[in-house]
Amino acid sequence: MNIVVGVTGGIAAYKTVHLVRLLTKAGHDVTVVPTEDALRFVGTPTWEALSRHPVTTSVHDDVARVRHVALGQGADLVIVAPATANSIAKITAGIADDLLGTTLLATEAPVLLAPAMHAEMWRNAATQANIETLVSRGIHLVGPADGELAGGDSGPGRMSEPEAIFDAAVALLAPRDLDGLRVVISAGGTREPIDPVRFLGNRSSGRQGVALAADAAARGADVTVVAANVSADVLAAARHPSVRVISVGTAAELSTAMKDAARSADIVIMAAAVADYRPASVSEHKLTKEQGVLTHLELVENEDVVSALAVSRADGGAPEGQTIVAFAAETSASADERRDRARRKRERKGVDLLAVNLANAEQGFERPDNAVEIVGEGGEVVASAAGTKREVARVILDAALTLR
Ligand code: CTP
């Protein structure tokens, strides 16, 4: 998406640096439009380096491309962070004496303001009247938060944290096509203990499952993530009021949590890498070389969780019309062979859709990007996606939605 980030002259501009990072990392094309005053706080090179676009403040720059209106016309969303009391007054009055002003007047995209000012200025009748006018015109607000302000004051007026502004932006961009649906997603990789310090695990970070959760929540779904050994850092990307996280460790714990959550789910997505086997017994004490026991490990098979969920659905243990999506990590270099295996795997597991990704050193695990083919009934490839895990998530949810 094309996002314009307007920055006006307040100290909170330093936090907008992180917001621009979050937006570009999520795959958005960001153009930063600071005011002259904003550049006193954070300079042009920083904005250009982060957004990878030229940064200007005046309507007289790059006139040939009519930048003063083109930016607003081409935007899917305009964010102003920080929005100072002065800039809020100017936006309310429709003043267009710089590039940000003209961009805001020329845009038909949603506009999100993140106010930042001293508490007195926020409470002032002029500011409050302006805010009321802007809200009545359909302009969106995030914050201000209550807390410590520049100069040691505190009260309402602190700019919302970049993560909160990012979440508000994502919510504004997303269609609400999963409104009212309950989506359950497993993410991460299970760990099967061998002894108190060792386990059998896999390289799944949980990023794809978390991206699915974030996208589903942004589209209005009520989301449960069953997270197997997913780091807090990765989980942070799915922070949303309608996302609930259940942390699990082993395949057995994941199975219990998934069966419980799937009983009321409209869409179930098994993105977790589940261990197919676990050690037949778990040693209470650390196994030592002296014991010479680490050369062989006896394994027993784990239950296939997604197949069990499909069976339970067939037995009426799920809401009418429940959709089940499984994943398959295939390492074969031949696309035909991957499709063939996918066709058989989808049928064997009894799921509606199978998202096949090519897992090797270049793609798949522990990486921000992913590429999948989604196989449906009869082995037909119903969709494919390549890009950020969030983009792949969107396509998978689209495919699940078309089955409903
Ligand atoms: N899966 C599961 N329970 C298991 C193993 C896998 O629910 N015990 C799920 C995964 O979450 C994934 C799908 O099954 O959605 C496919 O996983 P994959 O490892 O590709 O399939 P396997 O059945 O293990 O087949 P194989 O290892 O033979 O490729």
Short mmCIF file of C-alpha atoms in Angstrom, two decimals, residues 193-404:
data_model
loop_
_atom_site.label_atom_id
_atom_site.label_comp_id
_atom_site.label_asym_id
_atom_site.label_seq_id
_atom_site.Cartn_x
_atom_site.Cartn_y
_atom_site.Cartn_z
CA PRO A 193 11.90 -33.17 25.30
CA ILE A 194 14.65 -35.76 25.47
CA ASP A 195 15.87 -34.78 28.91
CA PRO A 196 15.66 -31.58 30.99
CA VAL A 197 18.04 -29.71 28.67
CA ARG A 198 17.53 -31.23 25.21
CA PHE A 199 14.68 -31.51 22.78
CA LEU A 200 13.82 -32.55 19.25
CA GLY A 201 12.68 -29.42 17.45
CA ASN A 202 12.53 -27.71 14.11
CA ARG A 203 13.40 -24.38 12.57
CA SER A 204 9.91 -22.86 12.44
CA SER A 205 9.93 -19.37 14.00
CA GLY A 206 6.15 -18.93 13.95
CA ARG A 207 6.33 -15.84 11.72
CA GLN A 208 3.91 -17.17 9.10
CA GLY A 209 1.33 -18.17 11.72
CA VAL A 210 1.69 -14.82 13.48
CA ALA A 211 1.29 -12.98 10.16
CA LEU A 212 -1.92 -14.96 9.57
CA ALA A 213 -3.17 -13.95 13.03
CA ALA A 214 -2.34 -10.28 12.46
CA ASP A 215 -4.05 -10.23 9.08
CA ALA A 216 -7.13 -12.09 10.30
CA ALA A 217 -7.49 -9.72 13.28
CA ALA A 218 -7.06 -6.65 11.08
CA ARG A 219 -9.84 -8.00 8.86
CA GLY A 220 -12.21 -8.26 11.79
CA ALA A 221 -11.82 -11.87 12.94
CA ASP A 222 -11.69 -13.05 16.51
CA VAL A 223 -8.36 -14.90 16.60
CA THR A 224 -6.80 -17.59 18.79
CA VAL A 225 -3.14 -18.36 18.23
CA VAL A 226 -1.81 -21.62 19.62
CA ALA A 227 1.86 -20.69 19.74
CA ALA A 228 4.46 -23.43 20.00
CA ASN A 229 7.74 -21.92 21.18
CA VAL A 230 7.24 -18.59 19.44
CA SER A 231 9.44 -15.76 20.77
CA ALA A 232 7.80 -12.69 22.28
CA ASP A 233 9.48 -10.63 19.59
CA VAL A 234 7.76 -12.58 16.81
CA LEU A 235 4.42 -12.69 18.66
CA ALA A 236 4.48 -8.89 19.01
CA ALA A 237 3.46 -8.59 15.34
CA ALA A 238 0.04 -10.05 16.22
CA ARG A 239 -0.64 -7.74 19.16
CA HIS A 240 -4.29 -6.81 18.72
CA PRO A 241 -7.29 -6.60 21.04
CA SER A 242 -8.97 -9.53 19.28
CA VAL A 243 -5.97 -11.88 19.30
CA ARG A 244 -5.66 -14.38 22.14
CA VAL A 245 -2.43 -16.36 22.49
CA ILE A 246 -2.17 -19.82 24.06
CA SER A 247 1.45 -20.91 24.52
CA VAL A 248 2.33 -24.58 24.19
CA GLY A 249 5.54 -26.61 24.02
CA THR A 250 5.04 -30.16 22.79
CA ALA A 251 2.90 -31.71 20.03
CA ALA A 252 0.63 -33.21 22.69
CA GLU A 253 0.04 -29.81 24.31
CA LEU A 254 -0.57 -28.27 20.89
CA SER A 255 -3.06 -31.03 20.09
CA THR A 256 -5.07 -30.42 23.28
CA ALA A 257 -5.16 -26.66 22.76
CA MET A 258 -6.08 -26.92 19.07
CA LYS A 259 -8.87 -29.44 19.64
CA ASP A 260 -10.33 -27.24 22.32
CA ALA A 261 -10.14 -24.02 20.25
CA ALA A 262 -11.27 -25.66 16.99
CA ARG A 263 -14.58 -26.74 18.54
CA SER A 264 -15.93 -23.22 18.00
CA ALA A 265 -13.78 -22.09 15.06
CA ASP A 266 -15.02 -21.08 11.63
CA ILE A 267 -11.53 -21.29 10.11
CA VAL A 268 -8.67 -23.46 11.40
CA ILE A 269 -5.16 -22.95 10.04
CA MET A 270 -2.38 -25.37 11.01
CA ALA A 271 0.72 -23.33 10.32
CA ALA A 272 2.78 -24.92 13.10
CA ALA A 273 5.51 -27.40 12.33
CA VAL A 274 4.49 -30.34 14.48
CA ALA A 275 7.02 -33.03 15.37
CA ASP A 276 5.96 -36.32 13.81
CA TYR A 277 7.82 -38.27 16.51
CA ARG A 278 8.77 -37.85 20.15
CA PRO A 279 11.25 -39.71 22.33
CA ALA A 280 9.62 -42.84 23.74
CA SER A 281 10.65 -41.74 27.21
CA VAL A 282 11.87 -38.48 28.67
CA SER A 283 14.82 -38.76 31.01
CA GLU A 284 14.31 -37.00 34.32
CA HIS A 285 18.03 -36.24 34.50
CA LYS A 286 20.37 -34.91 31.87
CA LEU A 287 21.72 -37.78 29.78
CA THR A 288 25.50 -37.90 30.00
CA LYS A 289 28.22 -39.24 27.76
CA GLU A 290 29.31 -41.50 30.57
CA GLN A 291 26.03 -43.32 30.20
CA GLY A 292 26.74 -43.65 26.47
CA VAL A 293 23.04 -43.40 25.75
CA LEU A 294 22.93 -40.63 23.17
CA THR A 295 23.81 -42.68 20.12
CA HIS A 296 20.29 -44.03 19.78
CA LEU A 297 16.98 -42.49 20.58
CA GLU A 298 13.81 -44.53 20.56
CA LEU A 299 10.92 -42.59 19.05
CA VAL A 300 7.17 -43.03 19.02
CA GLU A 301 4.80 -41.42 16.55
CA ASN A 302 2.80 -38.33 17.47
CA GLU A 303 -0.81 -37.94 16.54
CA ASP A 304 -1.48 -36.05 13.29
CA VAL A 305 -3.30 -33.08 14.79
CA VAL A 306 -4.81 -31.59 11.65
CA SER A 307 -6.14 -34.98 10.52
CA ALA A 308 -7.75 -35.41 13.93
CA LEU A 309 -9.38 -31.99 13.58
CA ALA A 310 -10.75 -32.99 10.16
CA VAL A 311 -12.17 -36.21 11.62
CA SER A 312 -13.78 -34.33 14.48
CA ARG A 313 -15.33 -31.88 12.00
CA ALA A 314 -16.76 -34.78 10.00
CA ASP A 315 -18.23 -36.15 13.23
CA GLY A 316 -20.05 -32.88 13.85
CA GLY A 317 -17.60 -31.56 16.46
CA ALA A 318 -17.22 -28.22 14.74
CA PRO A 319 -19.41 -25.34 13.56
CA GLU A 320 -21.23 -25.89 10.27
CA GLY A 321 -19.02 -25.05 7.30
CA GLN A 322 -15.73 -24.99 9.21
CA THR A 323 -12.77 -24.51 6.85
CA ILE A 324 -9.48 -26.28 7.61
CA VAL A 325 -6.18 -25.21 6.08
CA ALA A 326 -2.96 -27.20 6.50
CA PHE A 327 0.57 -26.36 5.48
CA ALA A 328 3.17 -28.52 3.87
CA ALA A 329 6.86 -27.79 3.74
CA GLU A 330 8.19 -29.52 0.68
CA THR A 331 11.86 -29.56 -0.23
CA SER A 332 11.63 -31.20 -3.65
CA ALA A 333 13.06 -28.96 -6.37
CA SER A 334 10.52 -30.16 -8.93
CA ALA A 335 7.26 -28.20 -8.95
CA ASP A 336 5.38 -31.18 -10.42
CA GLU A 337 6.57 -33.46 -7.69
CA ARG A 338 5.62 -30.90 -5.01
CA ARG A 339 2.12 -30.55 -6.47
CA ASP A 340 1.74 -34.27 -6.65
CA ARG A 341 2.75 -34.74 -3.02
CA ALA A 342 0.48 -31.83 -2.05
CA ARG A 343 -2.50 -33.39 -3.79
CA ARG A 344 -2.01 -36.64 -1.90
CA LYS A 345 -1.29 -34.91 1.41
CA ARG A 346 -4.44 -32.78 1.24
CA GLU A 347 -6.59 -35.84 0.66
CA ARG A 348 -4.83 -37.90 3.30
CA LYS A 349 -5.33 -35.21 5.91
CA GLY A 350 -8.93 -34.46 4.94
CA VAL A 351 -8.40 -30.70 4.83
CA ASP A 352 -9.91 -28.16 2.45
CA LEU A 353 -6.76 -26.31 1.49
CA LEU A 354 -3.08 -27.12 1.68
CA ALA A 355 -0.58 -24.25 1.48
CA VAL A 356 2.61 -25.69 0.08
CA ASN A 357 5.81 -23.80 0.64
CA LEU A 358 9.23 -24.58 -0.61
CA ALA A 359 11.34 -24.95 2.50
CA ASN A 360 15.03 -24.73 1.91
CA ALA A 361 17.89 -22.53 3.00
CA GLU A 362 16.73 -19.69 0.76
CA GLN A 363 13.05 -19.62 1.51
CA GLY A 364 10.63 -20.58 4.24
CA PHE A 365 11.97 -20.89 7.76
CA GLU A 366 13.31 -17.99 9.81
CA ARG A 367 12.92 -15.58 6.93
CA PRO A 368 10.57 -12.66 6.42
CA ASP A 369 9.58 -13.78 2.91
CA ASN A 370 7.69 -16.82 1.81
CA ALA A 371 6.24 -18.36 -1.33
CA VAL A 372 3.28 -20.75 -1.35
CA GLU A 373 0.94 -22.52 -3.70
CA ILE A 374 -2.50 -23.26 -2.31
CA VAL A 375 -3.92 -26.59 -3.35
CA GLY A 376 -7.67 -27.18 -3.17
CA GLU A 377 -10.11 -29.89 -4.10
CA GLY A 378 -8.88 -32.31 -6.75
CA GLY A 379 -5.35 -31.05 -6.33
CA GLU A 380 -6.10 -27.85 -8.18
CA VAL A 381 -3.85 -24.88 -7.41
CA VAL A 382 -6.45 -22.31 -6.37
CA ALA A 383 -4.04 -19.48 -5.53
CA SER A 384 -0.39 -18.72 -5.16
CA ALA A 385 1.49 -16.01 -3.35
CA ALA A 386 5.05 -14.81 -2.94
CA GLY A 387 6.19 -11.92 -0.82
CA THR A 388 6.25 -10.98 2.82
CA LYS A 389 4.66 -13.47 5.21
CA ARG A 390 1.90 -10.90 5.75
CA GLU A 391 1.17 -10.81 2.00
CA VAL A 392 1.16 -14.60 1.87
CA ALA A 393 -1.17 -14.61 4.89
CA ARG A 394 -3.61 -12.34 3.07
CA VAL A 395 -3.80 -14.70 0.09
CA ILE A 396 -4.31 -17.76 2.31
CA LEU A 397 -7.15 -16.06 4.18
CA ASP A 398 -8.67 -14.91 0.87
CA ALA A 399 -8.61 -18.53 -0.34
CA ALA A 400 -10.23 -19.76 2.88
CA LEU A 401 -12.89 -17.08 2.61
CA THR A 402 -13.85 -18.02 -0.95
CA LEU A 403 -14.70 -21.53 0.30
CA ARG A 404 -17.24 -20.17 2.74
#
